XYZ file of C-alpha atoms in Angstrom:
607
model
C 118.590 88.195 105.639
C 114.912 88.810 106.427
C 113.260 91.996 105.193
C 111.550 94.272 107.958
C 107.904 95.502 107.660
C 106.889 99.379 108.918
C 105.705 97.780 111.815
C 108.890 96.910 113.380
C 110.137 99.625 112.820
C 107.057 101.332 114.269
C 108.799 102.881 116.981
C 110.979 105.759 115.412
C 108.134 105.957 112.530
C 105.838 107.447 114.399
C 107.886 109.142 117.014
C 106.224 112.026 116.070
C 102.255 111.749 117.013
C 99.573 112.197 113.484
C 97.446 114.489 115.988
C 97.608 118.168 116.889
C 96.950 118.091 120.916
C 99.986 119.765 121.711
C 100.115 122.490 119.232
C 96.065 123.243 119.945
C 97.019 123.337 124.119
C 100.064 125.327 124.067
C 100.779 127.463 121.372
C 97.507 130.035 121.809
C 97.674 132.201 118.781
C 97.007 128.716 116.503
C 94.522 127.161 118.803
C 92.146 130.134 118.210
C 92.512 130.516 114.605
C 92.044 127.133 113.942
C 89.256 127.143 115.941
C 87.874 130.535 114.370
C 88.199 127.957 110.849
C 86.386 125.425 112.620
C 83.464 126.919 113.160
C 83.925 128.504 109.746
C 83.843 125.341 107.862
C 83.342 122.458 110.733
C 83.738 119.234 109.620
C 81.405 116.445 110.541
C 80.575 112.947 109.546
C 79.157 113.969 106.017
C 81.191 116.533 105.364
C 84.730 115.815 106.556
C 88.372 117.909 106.485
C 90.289 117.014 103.485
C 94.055 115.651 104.344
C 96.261 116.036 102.124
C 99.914 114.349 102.309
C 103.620 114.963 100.723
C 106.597 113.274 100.713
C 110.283 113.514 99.664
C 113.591 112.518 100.660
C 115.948 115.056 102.628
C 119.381 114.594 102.092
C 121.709 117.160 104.543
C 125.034 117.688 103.883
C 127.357 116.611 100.897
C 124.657 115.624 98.522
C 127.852 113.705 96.737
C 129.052 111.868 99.292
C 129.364 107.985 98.640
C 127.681 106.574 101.448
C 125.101 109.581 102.729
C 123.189 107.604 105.161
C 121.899 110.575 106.622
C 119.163 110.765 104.112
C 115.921 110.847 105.179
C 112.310 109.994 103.783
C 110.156 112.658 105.266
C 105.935 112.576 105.333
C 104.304 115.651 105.810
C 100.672 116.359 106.020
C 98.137 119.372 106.882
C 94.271 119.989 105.872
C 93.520 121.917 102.922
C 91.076 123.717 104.597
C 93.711 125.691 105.934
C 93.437 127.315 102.035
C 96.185 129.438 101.178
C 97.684 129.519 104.599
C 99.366 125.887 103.104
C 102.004 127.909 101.632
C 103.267 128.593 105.610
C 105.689 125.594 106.592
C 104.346 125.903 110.386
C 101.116 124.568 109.134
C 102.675 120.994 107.553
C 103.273 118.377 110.523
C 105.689 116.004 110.234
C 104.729 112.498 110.641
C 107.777 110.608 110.140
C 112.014 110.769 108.963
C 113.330 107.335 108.697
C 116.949 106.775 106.876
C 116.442 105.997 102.877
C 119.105 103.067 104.057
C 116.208 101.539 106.532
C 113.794 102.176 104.370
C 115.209 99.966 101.629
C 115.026 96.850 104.038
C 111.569 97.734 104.244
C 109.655 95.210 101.693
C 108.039 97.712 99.570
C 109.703 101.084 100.803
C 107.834 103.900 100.868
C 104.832 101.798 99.636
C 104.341 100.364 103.173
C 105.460 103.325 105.162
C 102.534 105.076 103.700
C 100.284 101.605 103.873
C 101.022 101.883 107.477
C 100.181 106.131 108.456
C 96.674 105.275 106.255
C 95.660 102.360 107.832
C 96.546 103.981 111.717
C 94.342 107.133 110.401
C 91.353 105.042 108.661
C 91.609 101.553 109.720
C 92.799 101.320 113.167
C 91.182 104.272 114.774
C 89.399 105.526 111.208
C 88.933 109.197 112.254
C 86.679 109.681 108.801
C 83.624 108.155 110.499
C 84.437 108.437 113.788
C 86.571 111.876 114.443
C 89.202 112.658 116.876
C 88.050 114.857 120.140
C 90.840 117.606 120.031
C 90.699 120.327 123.494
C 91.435 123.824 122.374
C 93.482 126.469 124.187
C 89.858 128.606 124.992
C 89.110 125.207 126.812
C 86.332 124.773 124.376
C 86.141 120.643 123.027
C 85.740 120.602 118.855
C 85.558 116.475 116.922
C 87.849 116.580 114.193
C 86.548 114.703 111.423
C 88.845 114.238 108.048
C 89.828 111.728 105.099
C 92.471 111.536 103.037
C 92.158 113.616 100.096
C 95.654 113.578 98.316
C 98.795 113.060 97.789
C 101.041 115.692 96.542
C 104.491 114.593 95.298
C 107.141 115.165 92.692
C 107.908 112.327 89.788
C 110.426 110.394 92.121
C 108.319 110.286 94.961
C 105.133 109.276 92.821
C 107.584 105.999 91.830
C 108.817 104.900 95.173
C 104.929 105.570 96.325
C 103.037 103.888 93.898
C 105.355 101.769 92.012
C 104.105 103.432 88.738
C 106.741 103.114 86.116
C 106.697 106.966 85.712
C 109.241 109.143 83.877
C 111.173 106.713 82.826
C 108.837 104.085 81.256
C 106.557 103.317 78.264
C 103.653 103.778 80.295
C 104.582 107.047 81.431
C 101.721 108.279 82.762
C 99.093 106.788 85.802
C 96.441 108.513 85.147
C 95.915 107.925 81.316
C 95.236 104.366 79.657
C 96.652 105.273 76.122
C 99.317 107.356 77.243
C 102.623 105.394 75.463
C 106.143 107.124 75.177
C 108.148 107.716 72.361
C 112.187 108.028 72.545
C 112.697 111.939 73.878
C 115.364 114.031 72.176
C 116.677 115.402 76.016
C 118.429 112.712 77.460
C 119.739 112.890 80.612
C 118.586 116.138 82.006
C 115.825 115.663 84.455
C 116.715 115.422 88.322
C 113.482 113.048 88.476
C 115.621 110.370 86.858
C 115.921 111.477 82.638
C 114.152 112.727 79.930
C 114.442 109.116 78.095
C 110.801 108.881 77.307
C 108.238 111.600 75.908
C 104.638 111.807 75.087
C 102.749 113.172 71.544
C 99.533 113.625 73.206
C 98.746 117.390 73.485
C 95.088 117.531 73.468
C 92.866 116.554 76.815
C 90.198 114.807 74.510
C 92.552 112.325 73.407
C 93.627 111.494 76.369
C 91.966 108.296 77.747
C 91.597 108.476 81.550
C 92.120 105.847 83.353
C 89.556 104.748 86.694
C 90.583 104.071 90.202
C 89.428 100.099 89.505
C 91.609 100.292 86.137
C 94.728 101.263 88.509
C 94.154 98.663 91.254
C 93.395 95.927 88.900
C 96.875 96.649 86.781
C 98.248 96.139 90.050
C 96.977 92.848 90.353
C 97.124 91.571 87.515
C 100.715 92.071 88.315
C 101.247 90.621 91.362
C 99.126 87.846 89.921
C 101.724 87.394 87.378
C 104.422 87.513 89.989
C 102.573 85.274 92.599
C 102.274 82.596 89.643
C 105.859 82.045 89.176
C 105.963 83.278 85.606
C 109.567 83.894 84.103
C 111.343 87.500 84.527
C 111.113 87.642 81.086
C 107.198 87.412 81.512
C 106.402 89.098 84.765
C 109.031 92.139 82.668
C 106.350 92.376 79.899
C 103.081 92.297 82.061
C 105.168 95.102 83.940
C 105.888 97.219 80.740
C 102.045 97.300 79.677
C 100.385 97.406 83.014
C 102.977 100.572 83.901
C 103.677 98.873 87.033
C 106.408 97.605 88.798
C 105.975 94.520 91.070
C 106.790 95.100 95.148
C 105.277 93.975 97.886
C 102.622 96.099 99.910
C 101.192 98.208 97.035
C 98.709 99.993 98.482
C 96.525 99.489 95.317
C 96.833 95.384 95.926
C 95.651 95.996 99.460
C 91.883 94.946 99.953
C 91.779 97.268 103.098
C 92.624 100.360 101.639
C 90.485 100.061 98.700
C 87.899 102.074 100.069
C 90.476 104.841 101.161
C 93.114 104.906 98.693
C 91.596 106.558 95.345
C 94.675 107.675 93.547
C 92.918 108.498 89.995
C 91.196 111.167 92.669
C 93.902 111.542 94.898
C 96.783 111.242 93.032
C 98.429 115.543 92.410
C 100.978 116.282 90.504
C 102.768 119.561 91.818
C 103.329 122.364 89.557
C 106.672 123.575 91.172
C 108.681 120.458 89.815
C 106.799 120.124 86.565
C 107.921 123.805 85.438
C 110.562 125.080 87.330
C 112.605 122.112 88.719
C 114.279 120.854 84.952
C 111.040 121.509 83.957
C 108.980 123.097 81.307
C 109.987 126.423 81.775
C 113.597 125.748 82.075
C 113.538 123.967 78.606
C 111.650 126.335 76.926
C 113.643 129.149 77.959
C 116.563 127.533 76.957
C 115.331 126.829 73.683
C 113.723 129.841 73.015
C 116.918 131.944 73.958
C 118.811 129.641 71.577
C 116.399 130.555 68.659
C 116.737 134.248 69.188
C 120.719 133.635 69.535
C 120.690 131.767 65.998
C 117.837 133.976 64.532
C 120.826 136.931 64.556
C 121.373 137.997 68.112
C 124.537 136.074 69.262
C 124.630 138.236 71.925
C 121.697 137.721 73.706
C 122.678 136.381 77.054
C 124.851 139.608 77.641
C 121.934 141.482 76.401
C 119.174 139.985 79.173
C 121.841 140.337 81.698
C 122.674 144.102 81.622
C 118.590 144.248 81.422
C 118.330 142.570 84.628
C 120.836 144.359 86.265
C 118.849 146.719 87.984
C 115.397 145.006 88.046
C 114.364 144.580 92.026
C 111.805 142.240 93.217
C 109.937 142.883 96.362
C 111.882 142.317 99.130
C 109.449 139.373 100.552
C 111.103 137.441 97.814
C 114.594 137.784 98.627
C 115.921 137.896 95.267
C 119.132 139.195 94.481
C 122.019 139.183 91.675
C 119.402 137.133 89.386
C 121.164 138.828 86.734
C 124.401 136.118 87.263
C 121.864 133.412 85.769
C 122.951 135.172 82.122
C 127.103 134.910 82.217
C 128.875 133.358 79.194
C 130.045 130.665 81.796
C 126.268 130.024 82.015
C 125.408 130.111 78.780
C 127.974 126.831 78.061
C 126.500 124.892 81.335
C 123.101 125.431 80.014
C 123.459 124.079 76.478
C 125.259 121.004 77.779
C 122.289 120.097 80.015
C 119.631 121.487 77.321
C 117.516 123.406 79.773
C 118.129 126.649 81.562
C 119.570 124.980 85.216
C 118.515 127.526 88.134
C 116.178 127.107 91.441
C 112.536 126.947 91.109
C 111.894 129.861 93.612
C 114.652 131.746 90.680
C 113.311 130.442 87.893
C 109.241 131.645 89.206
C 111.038 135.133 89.719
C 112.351 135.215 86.589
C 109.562 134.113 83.726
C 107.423 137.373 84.225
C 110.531 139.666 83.545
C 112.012 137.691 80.889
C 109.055 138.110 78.669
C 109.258 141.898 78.831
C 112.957 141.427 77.876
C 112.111 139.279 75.309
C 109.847 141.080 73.459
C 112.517 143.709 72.399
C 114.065 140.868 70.577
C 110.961 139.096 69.303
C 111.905 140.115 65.808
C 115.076 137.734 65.993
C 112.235 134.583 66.007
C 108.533 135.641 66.591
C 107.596 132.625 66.330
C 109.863 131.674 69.651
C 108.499 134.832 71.429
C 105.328 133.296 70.751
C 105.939 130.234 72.652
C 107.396 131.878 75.122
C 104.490 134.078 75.761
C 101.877 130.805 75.478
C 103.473 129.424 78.269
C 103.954 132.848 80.876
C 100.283 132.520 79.930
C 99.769 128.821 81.391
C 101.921 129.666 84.159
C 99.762 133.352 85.206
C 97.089 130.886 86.384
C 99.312 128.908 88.807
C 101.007 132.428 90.193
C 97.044 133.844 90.439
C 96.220 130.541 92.401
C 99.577 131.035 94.103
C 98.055 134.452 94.840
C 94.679 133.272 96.305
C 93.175 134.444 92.897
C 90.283 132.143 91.652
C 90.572 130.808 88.175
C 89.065 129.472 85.704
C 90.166 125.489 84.817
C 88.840 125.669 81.401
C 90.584 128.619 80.510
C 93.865 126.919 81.907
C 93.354 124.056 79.699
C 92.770 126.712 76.385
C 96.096 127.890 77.646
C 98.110 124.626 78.191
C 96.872 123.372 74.329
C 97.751 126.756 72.714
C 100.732 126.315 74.287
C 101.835 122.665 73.467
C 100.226 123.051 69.675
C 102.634 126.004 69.312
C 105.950 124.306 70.885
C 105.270 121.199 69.208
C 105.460 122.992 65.472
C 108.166 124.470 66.081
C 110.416 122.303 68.532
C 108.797 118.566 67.905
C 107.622 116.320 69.969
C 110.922 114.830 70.382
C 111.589 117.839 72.485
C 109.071 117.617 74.826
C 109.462 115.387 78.438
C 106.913 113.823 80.234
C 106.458 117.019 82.496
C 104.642 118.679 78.980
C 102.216 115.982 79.565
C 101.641 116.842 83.734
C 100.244 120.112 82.258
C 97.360 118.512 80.679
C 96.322 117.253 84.334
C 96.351 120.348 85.988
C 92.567 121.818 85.496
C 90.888 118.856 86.894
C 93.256 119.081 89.685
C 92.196 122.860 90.136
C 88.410 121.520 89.480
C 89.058 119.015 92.314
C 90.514 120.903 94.836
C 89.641 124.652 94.016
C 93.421 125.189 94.845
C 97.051 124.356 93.253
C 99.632 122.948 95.703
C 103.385 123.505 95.207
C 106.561 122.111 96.943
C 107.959 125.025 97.472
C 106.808 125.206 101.018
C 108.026 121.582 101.645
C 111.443 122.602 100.501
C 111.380 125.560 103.179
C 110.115 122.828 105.579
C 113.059 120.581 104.489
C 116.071 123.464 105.771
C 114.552 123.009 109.361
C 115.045 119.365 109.219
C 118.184 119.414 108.178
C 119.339 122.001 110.766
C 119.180 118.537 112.913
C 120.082 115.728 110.459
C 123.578 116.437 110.508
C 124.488 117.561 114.033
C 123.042 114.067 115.486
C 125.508 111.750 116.785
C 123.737 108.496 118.711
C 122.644 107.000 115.060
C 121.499 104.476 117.216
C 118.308 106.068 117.699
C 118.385 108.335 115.158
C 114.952 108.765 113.582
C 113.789 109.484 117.300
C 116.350 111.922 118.053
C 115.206 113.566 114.573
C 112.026 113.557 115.409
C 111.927 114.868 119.164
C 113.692 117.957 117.686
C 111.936 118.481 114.980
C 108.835 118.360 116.866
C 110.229 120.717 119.714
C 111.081 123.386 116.936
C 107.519 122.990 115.751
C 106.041 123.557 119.280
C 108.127 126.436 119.593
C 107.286 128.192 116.381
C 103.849 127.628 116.502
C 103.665 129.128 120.644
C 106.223 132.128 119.127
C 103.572 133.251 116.294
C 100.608 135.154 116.952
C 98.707 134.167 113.821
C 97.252 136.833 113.510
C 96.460 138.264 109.943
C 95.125 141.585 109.636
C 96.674 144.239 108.098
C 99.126 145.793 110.302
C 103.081 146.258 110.949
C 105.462 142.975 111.517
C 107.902 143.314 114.406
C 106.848 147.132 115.219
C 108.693 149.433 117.113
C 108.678 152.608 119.206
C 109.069 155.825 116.246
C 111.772 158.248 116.709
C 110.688 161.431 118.196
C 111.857 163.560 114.391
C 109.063 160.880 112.574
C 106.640 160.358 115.179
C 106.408 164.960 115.281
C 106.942 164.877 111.016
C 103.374 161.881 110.735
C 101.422 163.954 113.254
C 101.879 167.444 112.008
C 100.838 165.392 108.644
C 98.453 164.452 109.772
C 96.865 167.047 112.131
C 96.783 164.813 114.951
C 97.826 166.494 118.540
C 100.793 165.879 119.926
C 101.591 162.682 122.259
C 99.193 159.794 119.659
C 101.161 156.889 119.783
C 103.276 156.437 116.578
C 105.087 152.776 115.788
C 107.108 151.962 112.563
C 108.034 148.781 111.319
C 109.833 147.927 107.391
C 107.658 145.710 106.436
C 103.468 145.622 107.006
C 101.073 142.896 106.427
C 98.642 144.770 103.755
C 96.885 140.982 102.713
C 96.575 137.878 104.964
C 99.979 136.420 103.028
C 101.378 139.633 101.278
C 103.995 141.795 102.779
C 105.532 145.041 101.673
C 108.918 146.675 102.485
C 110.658 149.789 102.504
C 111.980 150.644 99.239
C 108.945 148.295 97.742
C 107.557 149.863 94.601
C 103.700 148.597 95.210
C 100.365 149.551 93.368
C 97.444 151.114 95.560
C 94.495 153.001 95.346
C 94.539 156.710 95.943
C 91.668 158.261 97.322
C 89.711 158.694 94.155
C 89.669 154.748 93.934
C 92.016 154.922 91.371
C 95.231 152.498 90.936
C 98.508 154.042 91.010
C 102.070 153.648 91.885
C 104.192 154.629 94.890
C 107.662 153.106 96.719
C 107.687 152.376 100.323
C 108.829 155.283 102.428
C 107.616 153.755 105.307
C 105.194 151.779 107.138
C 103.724 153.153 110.615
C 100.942 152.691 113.104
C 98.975 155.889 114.018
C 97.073 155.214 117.249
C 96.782 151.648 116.334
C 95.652 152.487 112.605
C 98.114 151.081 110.363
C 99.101 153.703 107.722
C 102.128 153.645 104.825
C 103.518 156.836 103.637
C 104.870 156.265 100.091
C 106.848 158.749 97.606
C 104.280 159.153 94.500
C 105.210 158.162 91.207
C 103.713 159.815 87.940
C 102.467 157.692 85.152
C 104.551 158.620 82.000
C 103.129 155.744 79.900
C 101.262 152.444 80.036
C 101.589 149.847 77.231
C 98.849 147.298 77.763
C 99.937 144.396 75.089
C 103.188 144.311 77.157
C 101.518 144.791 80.392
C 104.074 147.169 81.255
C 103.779 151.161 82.885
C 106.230 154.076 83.097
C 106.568 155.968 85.969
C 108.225 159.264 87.074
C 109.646 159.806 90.676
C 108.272 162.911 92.143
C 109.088 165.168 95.395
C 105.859 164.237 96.671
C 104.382 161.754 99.557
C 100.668 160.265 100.140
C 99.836 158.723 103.418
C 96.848 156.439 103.538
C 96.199 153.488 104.823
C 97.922 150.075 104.555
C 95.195 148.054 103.392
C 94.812 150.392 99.939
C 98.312 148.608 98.992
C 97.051 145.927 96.515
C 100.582 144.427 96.016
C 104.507 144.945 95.485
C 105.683 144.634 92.293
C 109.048 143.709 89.919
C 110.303 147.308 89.238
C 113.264 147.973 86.297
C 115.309 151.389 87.165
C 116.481 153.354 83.882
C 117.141 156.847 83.491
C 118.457 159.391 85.992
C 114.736 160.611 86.088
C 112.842 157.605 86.331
């Protein structure tokens, strides 16, 4: 049996072209933003677009199956001068799915898949120096220029990519040159492949970094080792220290690529998977609840879930019966696995609200409360960033140390997987990039794939078939939105005659002005609000205040929300938490005063 290369497979790799041509000629509403970027921030030889790349494996259907071999390996990629429009899936191409099972023939897996999409961008055609000539829509003519920037990927991926030893080995870490694990306490718990290893390194200036020469010449070394003929026993050892794992086609061994591939610069971890996916968050919450259980309040799980019984989330987020998360059935599942087991996008919904519930029972163990709050404190600065909010990366780091200093004294290092250590990486990434990346998108981009993954039947040229639909979807999507983001209604329609006469006798305007209402509104580029949304704005006197959603209209093209006023009763800062009373009373001003929706608790007939 003879091992295939990426090259001859070449054909249902890249069934789906690296360039943009079809979306910028056809689908109008994204050839003239991205042109409106463009000449915002146009790239050129000196200063090129940064590309940025992801990849994961998709499996459809029964994710238990023996034999799945409908899994996929999946490359993604998109500019991150597109800012915090990443977080749309419609702006991440696809660039390949080939079948995990094909893969594996490949020598070197993913290693060479990815050897061969960098070398076509930057060694065959090498758009960094010379760009590629893209026709717009306007029938204007712009020269893309871009590198490759990084690559953002979850702990498995990282492995399969680099052939780092990762989670799972005594050199745990890539990035760090004394970095060494020490037997972890959670075994078996991580979906990245266990918690058998942990770190007791929790401050950045003991960390020693390593270079982009130390990682390519650990790589070497060995292959050297490998190349020489040296025993398993040998080439085993020079594996264990050097944190890498022999293959062929590393893309660190390759001499071509060393003036592209940087990964102590490119390499991102992504903060979705390192604390909500068996992450950091889902073991401290477990442990924290487990303190206040044995500090005296055995009841705590029923407690948190009649609390989040009538908490509502803004309807963007399509949360519902979050509450569940807290049954006795739960509770059992939970301490088996030693972490809290929900979804990220579940678990992000949750940490805010939890804290507020927690603090009513911080007496049980302040000491867990505190712990708690250190880390909603690490995590604020991803959700700003999330937000579009700029932060500070040395105030991120302050917050990740507090934070490991205080679970470390009271749960050990023993209790702490390698994800703890991820956090310590973070605020260079952010002083990098200027941005935090999550997967959450990806996953979103992952359901349209596998709308097609299982409903293909010729697996003779499956990859291709994959690919042609996924592509055609894409097309589609991108002609179908306008991409347009001002502030205005989504999906408006005609008012009824009772509203349209009820806004304009508000309003004093004559009879006959155009009136359209919609449910939700755009009030940011990326925020929505809904009916029924209980969302801070500013009144007229510039002050902040509180109102729900009655309604979102258009007023002779002027986008305007009418909301029902609510009174502040109270405000308790140190919780960051307000009271407010409903009143009979309605305010109509203009959309863009919203400043956002927010998690609202219901108690009281009256409030």
């Amino acid at each position: 049996f003879k091992q295939k290369t990426a090259y001859e497979i070449m054909p249902s790799l890249v069934g789906s072209e690296m360039c943009i041509r079809d979306r910028l000629l056809s689908a109008v509403g994204f050839s003239n933003w991205f042109e409106g970027l463009h000449i915002a921030k146009p790239s050129s030889f000196e200063q090129p677009w940064r590309l940025v790349t992801y990849s994961d494996e998709v499996t459809p259907g029964n994710q238990l199956a023996i034999a799945n071999d409908r899994k996929i390996q999946a490359i993604y990629w998109s500019f991150m001068e597109f800012g915090d429009h990443l977080c749309d899936e419609d702006l991440w191409f696809t660039y390949t799915c080939k079948r995990s099972s094909e893969v594996r023939k490949i020598e070197g897996g993913m290693a060479q898949v990815f050897s061969v999409f960098v070398k076509r961008l930057f060694v065959a055609e090498d758009y960094s120096n010379t760009g590629v000539r893209l026709q717009l829509a306007s029938g204007n003519h712009i020269r893309l220029y871009f590198k490759l920037s990084a690559f953002i990927q979850d702990g498995g991926a990282h492995k399969m990519t680099w052939h780092c030893k990762g989670d799972g080995g005594a050199k745990l870490c890539l990035l760090c040159r004394n970095v060494w694990s020490q037997t972890c306490a959670l075994q078996d718990c991580d979906v990245d492949g266990g918690y058998e290893f942990t770190c007791s390194i929790t401050k950045f200036k003991d960390l020693d970094l390593a270079t982009n020469e130390d990682m390519r010449w650990c790589a070497r070394r060995v292959k050297e080792i490998h190349d020489s003929g040296a025993n398993t026993e040998t080439q085993a050892e020079y594996e264990l220290v050097n944190g890498f794992t022999y293959m062929p086609y590393n893309m660190l061994v390759d001499p071509e690529l060393d003036s592209i591939v940087a990964p102590m610069d490119q390499f991102m971890h992504d903060f979705m998977h390192c604390l909500f996916v068996a992450g950091v968050w889902n073991i401290v919450i477990q442990f924290v609840v487990t303190s206040i259980k044995d500090g005296g309040c055995a009841d705590i799980y029923s407690r948190i879930f009649l609390a989040l019984h009538n908490w509502h989330w803004p309807a963007r987020l399509k949360q519902r019966r979050l509450h569940e998360l807290f049954t006795q059935t739960r509770w059992r599942s939970n301490n088996e696995a030693n972490r809290f087991k929900c979804d990220a996008s579940a678990a992000f919904s949750l940490y805010a609200p939890l804290a507020i519930i927690l603090r009513a029972y911080r007496h049980f163990c302040p000491e867990a409360f505190k712990v708690y709050l250190a880390l909603c404190n690490v995590i604020d600065y991803f959700a700003a960033s999330h937000r579009g909010m700029e932060i500070d990366p040395q105030a991120l780091l302050h917050a990740v140390e507090v934070f490991l200093d205080l679970y470390c004294a009271l749960y050990g290092v023993e209790n702490m997987s390698p994800k703890f250590h991820w956090l310590l990486h973070f605020f260079k990434v952010y002083r990098t990039f200027k941005m935090f990346m999550s997967c959450f998108v990806h996953e979103r981009k992952h359901k349209m794939l596998k709308r097609y993954l299982n409903d293909i039947r010729n697996t003779i040229v499956f990859e291709k078939s994959v690919l042609s639909e996924a592509t055609c979807h894409h097309i589609q999507a991108m002609i179908a939105k306008s991409f347009n983001f001002e502030t205005g209604l989504l999906k408006p329609r005609k008012a009824s005659r009772a509203t349209a006469a009820f806004i304009l006798e508000l309003l004093e305007l004559p009879a006959g002005t155009p009136v359209m209402t919609s449910s939700t509104a755009r009030h940011r580029p990326l925020a929505t609000s809904s009916v029924g949304d209980v969302v801070l704005y500013n009144d007229p006197d510039g002050h902040m205040t509180a109102g729900q959603v009655w309604t979102h209209l258009s007023v002779d093209g002027v986008p305007v929300t009418v909301f029902q006023k609510l009174k502040l009763v109270s405000q308790d800062r140190a919780a960051m938490t307000a009271i407010f009373r409903v009143t009979d009373d309605h305010a109509t001003l203009p959309t863009e005063d919203i400043v956002d929706a927010v998690i609202w608790d219901q108690f009281g007939v009256d409030r």
